[in-house]
Amino acid sequence: MAQRYVRVQTQEGKIYYGLLQLSFNVQVLDAPPWLDGQPTNLTLEPDKYRIIAPCSPSKIVAVGKNYVDHAAEMGTSVPAEPLLFLKPPTAIIASEMQIKYPPQSQRVDYEGELALIIGDRTCDCTIESAQTKIWGYTIANDVTARDLQKSDGQWTRAKGFDTFCPLGPWIVRELNPGARLQTFLNDNSQPVQSACIDQMVFSPDFLVSYISKVMTLMPGDIVLTGTPMGVGALQVGDRIRVEIEGIGRLENTVIHRLT
């Protein structure tokens, strides 16, 4: 099993980065791992912490329509260049937390995605050097108010609600380029989304290079690489699970957002 890097909160409210051991003990690091965090003598037992989102980025840069089949189901072709948008860091929630269905929307969709964690300050990066800027990988759900996305004409509100970026549960350093992404809804054994991540139109290396020529990426920033075919509606009470081979599973339930 690949080493799993986690971010945890103790019962006292302290937040640490750490290494998740097979015993589920967490060996605490003295800094985020992409900032050369080193193991300390502090170990947390499973009943002394909860896993929270694996990083706290300055920004989340996302990519739309990066799988041919998904672009087709949205009624469009794949853009000639990556279609970029931003999600606010306040949208992030951890695995097992609740997605809050906003009263402004009548159609909220799941979008299972591979997320990249940037490990170094990245500006005007070449495609050839982009891999060295990707520190690790995790799972994301780019939750979207689809009706607002269509009516607004731009995507900030539709993509930006609090809880609309489930992320986690942890980070791994390496990933098989052909790893399969699958999304499952409730107790259905058949995935609603299933694709290999090498089916992306624009690869992770290309995306990091492209984005870095627009905006500087900082250590701990997140890049969402796009969702495959099969996006669909969420309802209050649903449980949505996104799995990527070699990482794990990201699971969340949907509740009403109270005003």
Short mmCIF file of C-alpha atoms in Angstrom, two decimals:
data_model
loop_
_atom_site.label_atom_id
_atom_site.label_comp_id
_atom_site.label_asym_id
_atom_site.label_seq_id
_atom_site.Cartn_x
_atom_site.Cartn_y
_atom_site.Cartn_z
CA MET A 1 0.00 0.00 0.00
CA ALA A 2 1.25 3.48 -0.86
CA GLN A 3 2.20 5.78 1.99
CA ARG A 4 -0.81 7.89 3.00
CA TYR A 5 -0.29 11.49 4.06
CA VAL A 6 -3.10 12.89 6.16
CA ARG A 7 -4.15 16.09 7.88
CA VAL A 8 -5.84 15.54 11.22
CA GLN A 9 -7.45 17.47 14.02
CA THR A 10 -7.09 16.37 17.64
CA GLN A 11 -9.77 16.45 20.30
CA GLU A 12 -8.14 19.67 21.54
CA GLY A 13 -8.54 21.28 18.14
CA LYS A 14 -4.88 21.15 17.08
CA ILE A 15 -4.23 20.45 13.39
CA TYR A 16 -1.31 18.33 12.22
CA TYR A 17 0.02 16.78 9.03
CA GLY A 18 1.11 13.19 9.41
CA LEU A 19 1.71 9.71 8.07
CA LEU A 20 -1.18 7.27 8.44
CA GLN A 21 0.14 3.90 9.58
CA LEU A 22 -1.47 0.50 9.00
CA SER A 23 -2.52 0.52 12.66
CA PHE A 24 -4.32 3.83 11.92
CA ASN A 25 -1.96 5.58 14.28
CA VAL A 26 -0.72 8.87 12.83
CA GLN A 27 2.94 9.81 13.04
CA VAL A 28 2.90 13.59 13.21
CA LEU A 29 5.10 15.70 10.90
CA ASP A 30 6.58 19.05 11.90
CA ALA A 31 5.34 20.76 8.69
CA PRO A 32 3.32 19.98 5.57
CA PRO A 33 5.08 17.14 3.75
CA TRP A 34 5.55 19.19 0.54
CA LEU A 35 7.44 21.71 2.69
CA ASP A 36 9.84 18.96 3.82
CA GLY A 37 7.92 18.13 6.98
CA GLN A 38 9.81 15.57 9.03
CA PRO A 39 8.50 12.92 11.45
CA THR A 40 8.33 13.95 15.09
CA ASN A 41 8.14 11.86 18.24
CA LEU A 42 4.39 12.52 18.51
CA THR A 43 2.08 9.66 17.52
CA LEU A 44 -1.71 9.96 17.64
CA GLU A 45 -3.86 6.91 18.32
CA PRO A 46 -7.06 6.45 16.28
CA ASP A 47 -9.37 7.68 19.03
CA LYS A 48 -7.36 10.89 19.49
CA TYR A 49 -7.93 12.50 16.07
CA ARG A 50 -10.24 12.85 13.10
CA ILE A 51 -9.10 13.05 9.49
CA ILE A 52 -9.84 16.40 7.84
CA ALA A 53 -9.23 17.59 4.28
CA PRO A 54 -5.62 16.72 3.38
CA CYS A 55 -4.45 20.27 2.64
CA SER A 56 -5.43 23.92 2.97
CA PRO A 57 -4.75 25.48 -0.44
CA SER A 58 -4.51 29.14 -1.34
CA LYS A 59 -6.65 28.29 -4.37
CA ILE A 60 -8.36 25.46 -6.23
CA VAL A 61 -7.87 25.61 -9.99
CA ALA A 62 -10.29 23.37 -11.84
CA VAL A 63 -10.57 22.20 -15.44
CA GLY A 64 -13.82 21.73 -17.33
CA LYS A 65 -14.65 19.25 -20.09
CA ASN A 66 -11.35 17.35 -19.97
CA TYR A 67 -12.83 14.00 -21.00
CA VAL A 68 -14.29 13.63 -24.51
CA ASP A 69 -17.35 11.66 -23.38
CA HIS A 70 -18.18 14.14 -20.63
CA ALA A 71 -17.96 17.08 -23.04
CA ALA A 72 -20.33 15.18 -25.34
CA GLU A 73 -22.88 14.54 -22.58
CA MET A 74 -22.80 18.27 -21.83
CA GLY A 75 -23.61 18.92 -25.49
CA THR A 76 -20.26 20.47 -26.41
CA SER A 77 -16.93 19.51 -27.90
CA VAL A 78 -13.65 19.46 -25.99
CA PRO A 79 -12.17 22.98 -25.83
CA ALA A 80 -9.06 23.63 -27.91
CA GLU A 81 -7.32 24.70 -24.71
CA PRO A 82 -8.01 23.76 -21.07
CA LEU A 83 -11.12 25.47 -19.74
CA LEU A 84 -10.11 26.88 -16.35
CA PHE A 85 -12.21 28.04 -13.43
CA LEU A 86 -11.68 28.55 -9.70
CA LYS A 87 -13.38 27.12 -6.65
CA PRO A 88 -12.94 28.90 -3.30
CA PRO A 89 -11.00 27.10 -0.56
CA THR A 90 -14.06 27.59 1.66
CA ALA A 91 -15.83 24.96 -0.49
CA ILE A 92 -13.54 22.21 0.83
CA ILE A 93 -14.85 19.54 3.18
CA ALA A 94 -13.33 16.24 4.26
CA SER A 95 -14.49 12.74 3.50
CA GLU A 96 -17.49 11.72 5.64
CA MET A 97 -18.62 15.34 5.97
CA GLN A 98 -21.93 16.57 4.60
CA ILE A 99 -22.58 18.28 1.27
CA LYS A 100 -25.16 21.02 1.90
CA TYR A 101 -27.79 21.34 -0.83
CA PRO A 102 -28.41 25.10 -1.26
CA PRO A 103 -31.96 26.45 -1.51
CA GLN A 104 -30.99 28.53 -4.57
CA SER A 105 -30.61 25.41 -6.72
CA GLN A 106 -32.98 22.74 -7.99
CA ARG A 107 -30.25 20.59 -9.59
CA VAL A 108 -26.97 19.74 -7.84
CA ASP A 109 -24.63 17.25 -9.54
CA TYR A 110 -21.67 15.12 -8.44
CA GLU A 111 -18.44 15.17 -10.47
CA GLY A 112 -15.77 12.69 -9.36
CA GLU A 113 -12.23 13.85 -10.16
CA LEU A 114 -8.53 13.28 -9.66
CA ALA A 115 -6.93 16.15 -7.72
CA LEU A 116 -3.27 17.17 -7.92
CA ILE A 117 -1.39 18.69 -4.99
CA ILE A 118 1.27 21.20 -5.97
CA GLY A 119 4.54 20.84 -4.07
CA ASP A 120 6.57 23.85 -5.17
CA ARG A 121 6.06 27.43 -6.27
CA THR A 122 5.25 27.04 -9.98
CA CYS A 123 5.34 29.85 -12.53
CA ASP A 124 5.88 29.58 -16.30
CA CYS A 125 6.63 25.87 -15.95
CA THR A 126 7.39 23.70 -18.98
CA ILE A 127 5.46 20.50 -19.63
CA GLU A 128 8.72 18.57 -19.20
CA SER A 129 9.31 19.92 -15.69
CA ALA A 130 5.66 19.93 -14.57
CA GLN A 131 5.82 16.43 -13.08
CA THR A 132 8.40 17.63 -10.55
CA LYS A 133 5.87 20.24 -9.36
CA ILE A 134 3.13 17.68 -8.64
CA TRP A 135 3.75 16.51 -5.09
CA GLY A 136 0.88 14.04 -4.85
CA TYR A 137 -2.66 12.96 -5.65
CA THR A 138 -6.00 12.79 -3.90
CA ILE A 139 -9.71 12.52 -4.76
CA ALA A 140 -12.19 15.35 -5.25
CA ASN A 141 -15.88 15.81 -5.98
CA ASP A 142 -16.49 19.01 -7.97
CA VAL A 143 -20.07 19.42 -6.77
CA THR A 144 -21.97 21.74 -9.10
CA ALA A 145 -25.33 23.52 -9.07
CA ARG A 146 -26.03 22.64 -12.70
CA ASP A 147 -29.07 24.85 -13.14
CA LEU A 148 -27.16 27.89 -11.87
CA GLN A 149 -24.18 27.04 -14.06
CA LYS A 150 -26.48 27.23 -17.08
CA SER A 151 -28.45 30.29 -16.01
CA ASP A 152 -25.53 32.40 -14.77
CA GLY A 153 -23.39 32.07 -17.89
CA GLN A 154 -20.26 31.79 -15.77
CA TRP A 155 -19.53 29.24 -13.09
CA THR A 156 -18.48 30.99 -9.88
CA ARG A 157 -21.76 30.65 -8.00
CA ALA A 158 -22.57 27.18 -9.31
CA LYS A 159 -19.19 25.78 -8.28
CA GLY A 160 -18.50 27.91 -5.22
CA PHE A 161 -21.04 27.05 -2.53
CA ASP A 162 -19.70 26.00 0.86
CA THR A 163 -19.20 22.18 0.95
CA PHE A 164 -19.01 21.94 -2.87
CA CYS A 165 -15.45 20.55 -2.88
CA PRO A 166 -15.17 17.30 -0.93
CA LEU A 167 -11.46 16.40 -0.88
CA GLY A 168 -9.48 13.47 0.47
CA PRO A 169 -9.26 11.31 2.34
CA TRP A 170 -5.46 11.46 2.08
CA ILE A 171 -2.62 12.10 -0.37
CA VAL A 172 -0.40 9.54 -2.11
CA ARG A 173 2.85 10.40 -3.85
CA GLU A 174 2.55 8.11 -6.88
CA LEU A 175 -0.32 6.92 -9.05
CA ASN A 176 -0.64 4.51 -11.94
CA PRO A 177 -1.32 6.62 -15.07
CA GLY A 178 -4.09 4.20 -16.01
CA ALA A 179 -5.77 4.13 -12.59
CA ARG A 180 -9.55 3.85 -12.73
CA LEU A 181 -11.87 6.49 -11.29
CA GLN A 182 -15.35 5.32 -10.29
CA THR A 183 -18.28 7.07 -8.66
CA PHE A 184 -21.02 5.21 -6.78
CA LEU A 185 -24.39 6.54 -5.66
CA ASN A 186 -25.99 5.13 -2.51
CA ASP A 187 -25.97 1.31 -2.37
CA ASN A 188 -25.83 0.76 -6.13
CA SER A 189 -23.01 -1.67 -6.96
CA GLN A 190 -22.79 -0.32 -10.51
CA PRO A 191 -20.75 2.87 -10.83
CA VAL A 192 -22.41 5.94 -12.30
CA GLN A 193 -18.97 7.08 -13.50
CA SER A 194 -16.11 4.83 -14.58
CA ALA A 195 -13.04 5.86 -16.57
CA CYS A 196 -9.28 5.55 -16.54
CA ILE A 197 -7.53 8.79 -15.76
CA ASP A 198 -5.30 8.44 -18.83
CA GLN A 199 -8.43 9.17 -20.89
CA MET A 200 -8.04 12.86 -20.03
CA VAL A 201 -7.65 15.10 -23.06
CA PHE A 202 -5.07 17.30 -21.31
CA SER A 203 -2.70 15.37 -19.03
CA PRO A 204 -1.82 16.46 -15.49
CA ASP A 205 1.62 17.62 -16.64
CA PHE A 206 0.09 19.70 -19.44
CA LEU A 207 -2.46 21.22 -17.08
CA VAL A 208 0.10 22.27 -14.48
CA SER A 209 2.28 23.85 -17.16
CA TYR A 210 -0.69 25.61 -18.79
CA ILE A 211 -2.07 26.96 -15.50
CA SER A 212 1.37 28.15 -14.36
CA LYS A 213 1.59 30.38 -17.43
CA VAL A 214 -1.58 32.11 -16.24
CA MET A 215 -1.18 32.21 -12.46
CA THR A 216 1.50 31.16 -10.01
CA LEU A 217 0.70 27.92 -8.22
CA MET A 218 1.79 27.75 -4.59
CA PRO A 219 2.76 24.75 -2.44
CA GLY A 220 -0.40 23.01 -1.28
CA ASP A 221 -2.58 24.37 -4.09
CA ILE A 222 -5.06 22.00 -5.71
CA VAL A 223 -5.67 21.32 -9.40
CA LEU A 224 -8.89 19.47 -10.28
CA THR A 225 -8.35 17.62 -13.54
CA GLY A 226 -11.90 17.22 -14.82
CA THR A 227 -14.66 14.63 -14.57
CA PRO A 228 -15.53 11.74 -16.90
CA MET A 229 -18.91 10.88 -18.39
CA GLY A 230 -21.76 9.99 -16.07
CA VAL A 231 -22.36 13.12 -14.01
CA GLY A 232 -25.79 13.18 -12.46
CA ALA A 233 -28.08 14.69 -9.88
CA LEU A 234 -27.78 14.44 -6.13
CA GLN A 235 -30.77 14.42 -3.79
CA VAL A 236 -30.96 15.19 -0.10
CA GLY A 237 -30.23 11.95 1.72
CA ASP A 238 -27.93 10.55 -0.97
CA ARG A 239 -24.53 9.10 -0.20
CA ILE A 240 -21.93 9.66 -2.92
CA ARG A 241 -18.61 7.80 -3.11
CA VAL A 242 -15.70 8.52 -5.46
CA GLU A 243 -12.95 5.91 -5.70
CA ILE A 244 -9.59 6.03 -7.48
CA GLU A 245 -7.39 2.96 -7.67
CA GLY A 246 -4.25 3.46 -5.62
CA ILE A 247 -5.70 6.25 -3.49
CA GLY A 248 -8.88 5.13 -1.77
CA ARG A 249 -12.42 6.46 -1.46
CA LEU A 250 -14.02 9.83 -0.78
CA GLU A 251 -17.52 9.51 0.68
CA ASN A 252 -20.08 12.16 1.61
CA THR A 253 -23.77 12.47 2.34
CA VAL A 254 -26.14 15.21 1.18
CA ILE A 255 -28.27 17.31 3.55
CA HIS A 256 -30.36 20.46 3.25
CA ARG A 257 -28.47 23.71 3.73
CA LEU A 258 -30.42 25.63 6.33
CA THR A 259 -30.76 29.38 5.80
#
